[in-house]
């Protein structure tokens, strides 16, 4: 999972309509159905009941329901990012997979390595940024949802201390932290965001420890960039508000989870499969967001006051339409350096390579 790279022409909601049940005419015109397209998925974490991998698995099931016998699918879960990933991707190729999705930044290099040896196979790497003749990438502007969660946190905190559990200090995560802080401070300039890094996408123990540490530091509201449920369940136990990520986390914190940013890949996967079947696929960088429904907010908790709910819904529409931009200056980092001048929008390059924390964030950038 890493920074957004570029916008794809058109919208992700547009589905290419094509037939995957092409027929071969043999003898006196007897139709024989083409072999189903084998589509394979590599997951870095267990599927579980929520989170990054869970949402991609929901999308795979949506793809199967939509495409029927025109495709067959296969997935392998809980594979480490590295040599194991390369091994599984090579096995996919040998097993006849013709379209391979690898939705994790750490799968980017293994995907490219195998793709060079399998030029007739189509590969799609989720959250990576390197393409090739047979490799495309896809990601989303998660920071759009993060800004809205920050606005909610700013209104809901009473201690003016909001906690945030970071995964890895890569641009995608930093975009989220900074967008959250900007949204929070727009609603409540007195609020401070306290950040703890766990250096993992999924480590329930570390996530729980980080949540408890933030609560001891005074946080009465928490957000996070990891894939587990520990922060939400800890919040429910300690009566601390939480703002979820990847999946709707309501069932894990029915009383305290205020909303969640959800990722929704089903229509995108259907579109890519249709493009491959029609011979129209191209190796592009695809970027989704609120506009096309790749990024959504789960239903808002009734604990959020009606005026705040209305404000968030209006802001969401403005972001989706392009009326409201997230990283508009002046944006100043923790050291007081102006990163985006007043009245200017952040450049695509600076967004993609974000490596700082904005004012209002109490936490350090880890050093290598």
PDB file of N, CA, C and O in Angstrom, residues 110-167:
ATOM      1  N   UNK A 110       8.085  -8.525  -6.832  1.00  0.00           N
ATOM      2  CA  UNK A 110       7.861  -9.907  -7.275  1.00  0.00           C
ATOM      3  C   UNK A 110       6.946 -10.004  -8.497  1.00  0.00           C
ATOM      4  O   UNK A 110       7.171 -10.827  -9.389  1.00  0.00           O
ATOM      5  N   UNK A 111       5.926  -9.147  -8.548  1.00  0.00           N
ATOM      6  CA  UNK A 111       5.015  -9.148  -9.691  1.00  0.00           C
ATOM      7  C   UNK A 111       5.760  -8.772 -10.965  1.00  0.00           C
ATOM      8  O   UNK A 111       5.629  -9.441 -12.007  1.00  0.00           O
ATOM      9  N   UNK A 112       6.551  -7.715 -10.902  1.00  0.00           N
ATOM     10  CA  UNK A 112       7.310  -7.275 -12.082  1.00  0.00           C
ATOM     11  C   UNK A 112       8.316  -8.336 -12.524  1.00  0.00           C
ATOM     12  O   UNK A 112       8.499  -8.576 -13.723  1.00  0.00           O
ATOM     13  N   UNK A 113       8.946  -8.977 -11.555  1.00  0.00           N
ATOM     14  CA  UNK A 113       9.954  -9.994 -11.878  1.00  0.00           C
ATOM     15  C   UNK A 113       9.335 -11.167 -12.631  1.00  0.00           C
ATOM     16  O   UNK A 113       9.863 -11.624 -13.659  1.00  0.00           O
ATOM     17  N   UNK A 114       8.185 -11.646 -12.136  1.00  0.00           N
ATOM     18  CA  UNK A 114       7.523 -12.766 -12.808  1.00  0.00           C
ATOM     19  C   UNK A 114       6.942 -12.317 -14.142  1.00  0.00           C
ATOM     20  O   UNK A 114       6.980 -13.052 -15.136  1.00  0.00           O
ATOM     21  N   UNK A 115       6.405 -11.101 -14.191  1.00  0.00           N
ATOM     22  CA  UNK A 115       5.777 -10.602 -15.418  1.00  0.00           C
ATOM     23  C   UNK A 115       6.757 -10.566 -16.581  1.00  0.00           C
ATOM     24  O   UNK A 115       6.373 -10.781 -17.741  1.00  0.00           O
ATOM     25  N   UNK A 116       8.019 -10.290 -16.279  1.00  0.00           N
ATOM     26  CA  UNK A 116       9.021 -10.253 -17.367  1.00  0.00           C
ATOM     27  C   UNK A 116       9.201 -11.618 -18.017  1.00  0.00           C
ATOM     28  O   UNK A 116       9.605 -11.719 -19.174  1.00  0.00           O
ATOM     29  N   UNK A 117       8.893 -12.677 -17.283  1.00  0.00           N
ATOM     30  CA  UNK A 117       9.059 -14.028 -17.830  1.00  0.00           C
ATOM     31  C   UNK A 117       7.756 -14.591 -18.400  1.00  0.00           C
ATOM     32  O   UNK A 117       7.755 -15.691 -18.946  1.00  0.00           O
ATOM     33  N   UNK A 118       6.662 -13.808 -18.257  1.00  0.00           N
ATOM     34  CA  UNK A 118       5.348 -14.277 -18.721  1.00  0.00           C
ATOM     35  C   UNK A 118       4.640 -13.151 -19.467  1.00  0.00           C
ATOM     36  O   UNK A 118       3.618 -12.626 -18.997  1.00  0.00           O
ATOM     37  N   UNK A 119       5.147 -12.755 -20.638  1.00  0.00           N
ATOM     38  CA  UNK A 119       4.631 -11.568 -21.331  1.00  0.00           C
ATOM     39  C   UNK A 119       3.189 -11.686 -21.809  1.00  0.00           C
ATOM     40  O   UNK A 119       2.559 -10.664 -22.091  1.00  0.00           O
ATOM     41  N   UNK A 120       2.654 -12.890 -21.896  1.00  0.00           N
ATOM     42  CA  UNK A 120       1.277 -13.050 -22.370  1.00  0.00           C
ATOM     43  C   UNK A 120       0.252 -13.034 -21.233  1.00  0.00           C
ATOM     44  O   UNK A 120      -0.944 -13.106 -21.477  1.00  0.00           O
ATOM     45  N   UNK A 121       0.737 -12.947 -20.006  1.00  0.00           N
ATOM     46  CA  UNK A 121      -0.138 -12.905 -18.839  1.00  0.00           C
ATOM     47  C   UNK A 121      -0.324 -11.448 -18.417  1.00  0.00           C
ATOM     48  O   UNK A 121       0.615 -10.656 -18.461  1.00  0.00           O
ATOM     49  N   UNK A 122      -1.532 -11.083 -17.990  1.00  0.00           N
ATOM     50  CA  UNK A 122      -1.819  -9.733 -17.514  1.00  0.00           C
ATOM     51  C   UNK A 122      -1.724  -9.701 -15.992  1.00  0.00           C
ATOM     52  O   UNK A 122      -2.302 -10.547 -15.306  1.00  0.00           O
ATOM     53  N   UNK A 123      -1.001  -8.702 -15.480  1.00  0.00           N
ATOM     54  CA  UNK A 123      -0.807  -8.550 -14.047  1.00  0.00           C
ATOM     55  C   UNK A 123      -1.338  -7.178 -13.604  1.00  0.00           C
ATOM     56  O   UNK A 123      -1.153  -6.185 -14.308  1.00  0.00           O
ATOM     57  N   UNK A 124      -1.965  -7.148 -12.431  1.00  0.00           N
ATOM     58  CA  UNK A 124      -2.429  -5.895 -11.837  1.00  0.00           C
ATOM     59  C   UNK A 124      -1.953  -5.848 -10.387  1.00  0.00           C
ATOM     60  O   UNK A 124      -2.348  -6.684  -9.570  1.00  0.00           O
ATOM     61  N   UNK A 125      -1.080  -4.882 -10.085  1.00  0.00           N
ATOM     62  CA  UNK A 125      -0.544  -4.754  -8.730  1.00  0.00           C
ATOM     63  C   UNK A 125      -1.254  -3.630  -7.986  1.00  0.00           C
ATOM     64  O   UNK A 125      -1.267  -2.489  -8.435  1.00  0.00           O
ATOM     65  N   UNK A 126      -1.842  -3.963  -6.847  1.00  0.00           N
ATOM     66  CA  UNK A 126      -2.544  -2.978  -6.048  1.00  0.00           C
ATOM     67  C   UNK A 126      -1.613  -2.177  -5.172  1.00  0.00           C
ATOM     68  O   UNK A 126      -0.843  -2.752  -4.401  1.00  0.00           O
ATOM     69  N   UNK A 127      -1.654  -0.867  -5.304  1.00  0.00           N
ATOM     70  CA  UNK A 127      -0.934   0.165  -4.551  1.00  0.00           C
ATOM     71  C   UNK A 127       0.518   0.344  -4.987  1.00  0.00           C
ATOM     72  O   UNK A 127       1.233   1.161  -4.418  1.00  0.00           O
ATOM     73  N   UNK A 128       0.964  -0.398  -5.980  1.00  0.00           N
ATOM     74  CA  UNK A 128       2.301  -0.166  -6.508  1.00  0.00           C
ATOM     75  C   UNK A 128       2.309   1.024  -7.464  1.00  0.00           C
ATOM     76  O   UNK A 128       1.271   1.619  -7.754  1.00  0.00           O
ATOM     77  N   UNK A 129       3.482   1.340  -7.998  1.00  0.00           N
ATOM     78  CA  UNK A 129       3.576   2.478  -8.905  1.00  0.00           C
ATOM     79  C   UNK A 129       4.344   2.172 -10.188  1.00  0.00           C
ATOM     80  O   UNK A 129       4.422   3.005 -11.088  1.00  0.00           O
ATOM     81  N   UNK A 130       4.910   0.979 -10.305  1.00  0.00           N
ATOM     82  CA  UNK A 130       5.662   0.625 -11.501  1.00  0.00           C
ATOM     83  C   UNK A 130       4.801  -0.202 -12.449  1.00  0.00           C
ATOM     84  O   UNK A 130       4.193  -1.190 -12.046  1.00  0.00           O
ATOM     85  N   UNK A 131       4.774   0.210 -13.715  1.00  0.00           N
ATOM     86  CA  UNK A 131       4.047  -0.541 -14.722  1.00  0.00           C
ATOM     87  C   UNK A 131       5.022  -1.158 -15.716  1.00  0.00           C
ATOM     88  O   UNK A 131       6.206  -0.830 -15.735  1.00  0.00           O
ATOM     89  N   UNK A 132       4.505  -2.056 -16.537  1.00  0.00           N
ATOM     90  CA  UNK A 132       5.262  -2.669 -17.622  1.00  0.00           C
ATOM     91  C   UNK A 132       4.262  -2.978 -18.731  1.00  0.00           C
ATOM     92  O   UNK A 132       3.071  -2.690 -18.611  1.00  0.00           O
ATOM     93  N   UNK A 133       4.738  -3.559 -19.809  1.00  0.00           N
ATOM     94  CA  UNK A 133       3.857  -3.837 -20.940  1.00  0.00           C
ATOM     95  C   UNK A 133       2.672  -4.706 -20.545  1.00  0.00           C
ATOM     96  O   UNK A 133       1.588  -4.596 -21.120  1.00  0.00           O
ATOM     97  N   UNK A 134       2.861  -5.580 -19.560  1.00  0.00           N
ATOM     98  CA  UNK A 134       1.777  -6.459 -19.111  1.00  0.00           C
ATOM     99  C   UNK A 134       1.461  -6.297 -17.622  1.00  0.00           C
ATOM    100  O   UNK A 134       0.871  -7.177 -17.005  1.00  0.00           O
ATOM    101  N   UNK A 135       1.844  -5.132 -17.056  1.00  0.00           N
ATOM    102  CA  UNK A 135       1.601  -4.870 -15.632  1.00  0.00           C
ATOM    103  C   UNK A 135       0.955  -3.495 -15.465  1.00  0.00           C
ATOM    104  O   UNK A 135       1.513  -2.484 -15.904  1.00  0.00           O
ATOM    105  N   UNK A 136      -0.219  -3.470 -14.847  1.00  0.00           N
ATOM    106  CA  UNK A 136      -0.865  -2.219 -14.483  1.00  0.00           C
ATOM    107  C   UNK A 136      -0.909  -2.080 -12.976  1.00  0.00           C
ATOM    108  O   UNK A 136      -0.617  -3.032 -12.236  1.00  0.00           O
ATOM    109  N   UNK A 137      -1.253  -0.899 -12.484  1.00  0.00           N
ATOM    110  CA  UNK A 137      -1.353  -0.671 -11.047  1.00  0.00           C
ATOM    111  C   UNK A 137      -2.700  -0.015 -10.718  1.00  0.00           C
ATOM    112  O   UNK A 137      -3.330   0.595 -11.569  1.00  0.00           O
ATOM    113  N   UNK A 138      -3.108  -0.153  -9.447  1.00  0.00           N
ATOM    114  CA  UNK A 138      -4.339   0.484  -9.019  1.00  0.00           C
ATOM    115  C   UNK A 138      -4.247   0.843  -7.537  1.00  0.00           C
ATOM    116  O   UNK A 138      -3.605   0.161  -6.760  1.00  0.00           O
ATOM    117  N   UNK A 139      -4.868   1.952  -7.205  1.00  0.00           N
ATOM    118  CA  UNK A 139      -4.854   2.438  -5.825  1.00  0.00           C
ATOM    119  C   UNK A 139      -6.037   3.383  -5.663  1.00  0.00           C
ATOM    120  O   UNK A 139      -6.861   3.501  -6.577  1.00  0.00           O
ATOM    121  N   UNK A 140      -6.127   4.050  -4.533  1.00  0.00           N
ATOM    122  CA  UNK A 140      -7.230   4.981  -4.302  1.00  0.00           C
ATOM    123  C   UNK A 140      -6.769   6.148  -3.450  1.00  0.00           C
ATOM    124  O   UNK A 140      -5.746   6.087  -2.764  1.00  0.00           O
ATOM    125  N   UNK A 141      -7.537   7.220  -3.510  1.00  0.00           N
ATOM    126  CA  UNK A 141      -7.242   8.420  -2.724  1.00  0.00           C
ATOM    127  C   UNK A 141      -7.877   8.269  -1.334  1.00  0.00           C
ATOM    128  O   UNK A 141      -8.880   8.905  -1.009  1.00  0.00           O
ATOM    129  N   UNK A 142      -7.254   7.406  -0.537  1.00  0.00           N
ATOM    130  CA  UNK A 142      -7.795   7.138   0.799  1.00  0.00           C
ATOM    131  C   UNK A 142      -7.838   8.400   1.641  1.00  0.00           C
ATOM    132  O   UNK A 142      -8.669   8.524   2.563  1.00  0.00           O
ATOM    133  N   UNK A 143      -6.955   9.341   1.331  1.00  0.00           N
ATOM    134  CA  UNK A 143      -6.889  10.560   2.123  1.00  0.00           C
ATOM    135  C   UNK A 143      -8.179  11.379   2.021  1.00  0.00           C
ATOM    136  O   UNK A 143      -8.457  12.212   2.894  1.00  0.00           O
ATOM    137  N   UNK A 144      -8.993  11.152   0.985  1.00  0.00           N
ATOM    138  CA  UNK A 144     -10.274  11.852   0.908  1.00  0.00           C
ATOM    139  C   UNK A 144     -11.172  11.448   2.082  1.00  0.00           C
ATOM    140  O   UNK A 144     -11.791  12.283   2.738  1.00  0.00           O
ATOM    141  N   UNK A 145     -11.234  10.151   2.327  1.00  0.00           N
ATOM    142  CA  UNK A 145     -12.003   9.671   3.469  1.00  0.00           C
ATOM    143  C   UNK A 145     -11.365  10.059   4.790  1.00  0.00           C
ATOM    144  O   UNK A 145     -12.060  10.345   5.780  1.00  0.00           O
ATOM    145  N   UNK A 146     -10.031  10.063   4.825  1.00  0.00           N
ATOM    146  CA  UNK A 146      -9.326  10.423   6.057  1.00  0.00           C
ATOM    147  C   UNK A 146      -9.667  11.851   6.488  1.00  0.00           C
ATOM    148  O   UNK A 146      -9.819  12.141   7.678  1.00  0.00           O
ATOM    149  N   UNK A 147      -9.743  12.754   5.533  1.00  0.00           N
ATOM    150  CA  UNK A 147     -10.072  14.140   5.860  1.00  0.00           C
ATOM    151  C   UNK A 147     -11.434  14.199   6.544  1.00  0.00           C
ATOM    152  O   UNK A 147     -11.605  14.883   7.570  1.00  0.00           O
ATOM    153  N   UNK A 148     -12.405  13.482   6.000  1.00  0.00           N
ATOM    154  CA  UNK A 148     -13.750  13.477   6.583  1.00  0.00           C
ATOM    155  C   UNK A 148     -13.743  12.867   7.982  1.00  0.00           C
ATOM    156  O   UNK A 148     -14.419  13.366   8.890  1.00  0.00           O
ATOM    157  N   UNK A 149     -12.982  11.788   8.159  1.00  0.00           N
ATOM    158  CA  UNK A 149     -12.873  11.204   9.508  1.00  0.00           C
ATOM    159  C   UNK A 149     -12.243  12.206  10.476  1.00  0.00           C
ATOM    160  O   UNK A 149     -12.623  12.279  11.649  1.00  0.00           O
ATOM    161  N   UNK A 150     -11.273  12.977   9.991  1.00  0.00           N
ATOM    162  CA  UNK A 150     -10.646  13.985  10.839  1.00  0.00           C
ATOM    163  C   UNK A 150     -11.618  15.054  11.282  1.00  0.00           C
ATOM    164  O   UNK A 150     -11.590  15.511  12.436  1.00  0.00           O
ATOM    165  N   UNK A 151     -12.497  15.471  10.364  1.00  0.00           N
ATOM    166  CA  UNK A 151     -13.521  16.457  10.717  1.00  0.00           C
ATOM    167  C   UNK A 151     -14.404  15.905  11.844  1.00  0.00           C
ATOM    168  O   UNK A 151     -14.698  16.607  12.822  1.00  0.00           O
ATOM    169  N   UNK A 152     -14.812  14.647  11.705  1.00  0.00           N
ATOM    170  CA  UNK A 152     -15.638  14.022  12.746  1.00  0.00           C
ATOM    171  C   UNK A 152     -14.882  13.980  14.073  1.00  0.00           C
ATOM    172  O   UNK A 152     -15.426  14.327  15.124  1.00  0.00           O
ATOM    173  N   UNK A 153     -13.618  13.566  14.031  1.00  0.00           N
ATOM    174  CA  UNK A 153     -12.820  13.484  15.259  1.00  0.00           C
ATOM    175  C   UNK A 153     -12.699  14.848  15.934  1.00  0.00           C
ATOM    176  O   UNK A 153     -12.784  14.961  17.162  1.00  0.00           O
ATOM    177  N   UNK A 154     -12.479  15.887  15.136  1.00  0.00           N
ATOM    178  CA  UNK A 154     -12.353  17.224  15.698  1.00  0.00           C
ATOM    179  C   UNK A 154     -13.595  17.664  16.439  1.00  0.00           C
ATOM    180  O   UNK A 154     -13.518  18.338  17.484  1.00  0.00           O
ATOM    181  N   UNK A 155     -14.749  17.283  15.919  1.00  0.00           N
ATOM    182  CA  UNK A 155     -16.002  17.636  16.577  1.00  0.00           C
ATOM    183  C   UNK A 155     -16.280  16.764  17.803  1.00  0.00           C
ATOM    184  O   UNK A 155     -16.867  17.241  18.780  1.00  0.00           O
ATOM    185  N   UNK A 156     -15.876  15.505  17.757  1.00  0.00           N
ATOM    186  CA  UNK A 156     -16.277  14.558  18.795  1.00  0.00           C
ATOM    187  C   UNK A 156     -15.339  14.508  19.994  1.00  0.00           C
ATOM    188  O   UNK A 156     -15.746  14.090  21.081  1.00  0.00           O
ATOM    189  N   UNK A 157     -14.077  14.889  19.841  1.00  0.00           N
ATOM    190  CA  UNK A 157     -13.161  14.823  20.976  1.00  0.00           C
ATOM    191  C   UNK A 157     -13.534  15.847  22.041  1.00  0.00           C
ATOM    192  O   UNK A 157     -13.919  16.981  21.719  1.00  0.00           O
ATOM    193  N   UNK A 158     -13.426  15.445  23.290  1.00  0.00           N
ATOM    194  CA  UNK A 158     -13.649  16.353  24.410  1.00  0.00           C
ATOM    195  C   UNK A 158     -12.326  16.699  25.100  1.00  0.00           C
ATOM    196  O   UNK A 158     -12.185  17.749  25.699  1.00  0.00           O
ATOM    197  N   UNK A 159     -11.374  15.813  24.984  1.00  0.00           N
ATOM    198  CA  UNK A 159     -10.063  16.056  25.596  1.00  0.00           C
ATOM    199  C   UNK A 159      -9.146  16.862  24.680  1.00  0.00           C
ATOM    200  O   UNK A 159      -8.086  17.311  25.099  1.00  0.00           O
ATOM    201  N   UNK A 160      -9.548  17.005  23.428  1.00  0.00           N
ATOM    202  CA  UNK A 160      -8.724  17.642  22.397  1.00  0.00           C
ATOM    203  C   UNK A 160      -7.451  16.846  22.110  1.00  0.00           C
ATOM    204  O   UNK A 160      -6.475  17.385  21.589  1.00  0.00           O
ATOM    205  N   UNK A 161      -7.486  15.564  22.454  1.00  0.00           N
ATOM    206  CA  UNK A 161      -6.395  14.651  22.123  1.00  0.00           C
ATOM    207  C   UNK A 161      -6.986  13.493  21.319  1.00  0.00           C
ATOM    208  O   UNK A 161      -7.847  12.756  21.819  1.00  0.00           O
ATOM    209  N   UNK A 162      -6.525  13.351  20.094  1.00  0.00           N
ATOM    210  CA  UNK A 162      -6.976  12.278  19.212  1.00  0.00           C
ATOM    211  C   UNK A 162      -5.774  11.390  18.913  1.00  0.00           C
ATOM    212  O   UNK A 162      -4.683  11.880  18.611  1.00  0.00           O
ATOM    213  N   UNK A 163      -5.952  10.090  19.012  1.00  0.00           N
ATOM    214  CA  UNK A 163      -4.855   9.150  18.759  1.00  0.00           C
ATOM    215  C   UNK A 163      -4.894   8.596  17.346  1.00  0.00           C
ATOM    216  O   UNK A 163      -5.964   8.511  16.735  1.00  0.00           O
ATOM    217  N   UNK A 164      -3.730   8.210  16.853  1.00  0.00           N
ATOM    218  CA  UNK A 164      -3.640   7.657  15.502  1.00  0.00           C
ATOM    219  C   UNK A 164      -2.547   6.588  15.506  1.00  0.00           C
ATOM    220  O   UNK A 164      -1.410   6.853  15.908  1.00  0.00           O
ATOM    221  N   UNK A 165      -2.891   5.376  15.067  1.00  0.00           N
ATOM    222  CA  UNK A 165      -1.917   4.290  14.979  1.00  0.00           C
ATOM    223  C   UNK A 165      -1.496   4.165  13.521  1.00  0.00           C
ATOM    224  O   UNK A 165      -2.308   3.827  12.656  1.00  0.00           O
ATOM    225  N   UNK A 166      -0.225   4.449  13.252  1.00  0.00           N
ATOM    226  CA  UNK A 166       0.296   4.362  11.890  1.00  0.00           C
ATOM    227  C   UNK A 166       0.868   2.993  11.609  1.00  0.00           C
ATOM    228  O   UNK A 166       1.382   2.322  12.507  1.00  0.00           O
ATOM    229  N   UNK A 167       0.803   2.573  10.353  1.00  0.00           N
ATOM    230  CA  UNK A 167       1.384   1.289   9.948  1.00  0.00           C
ATOM    231  C   UNK A 167       2.852   1.501   9.595  1.00  0.00           C
ATOM    232  O   UNK A 167       3.741   1.299  10.438  1.00  0.00           O
TER     233      UNK A 167
END
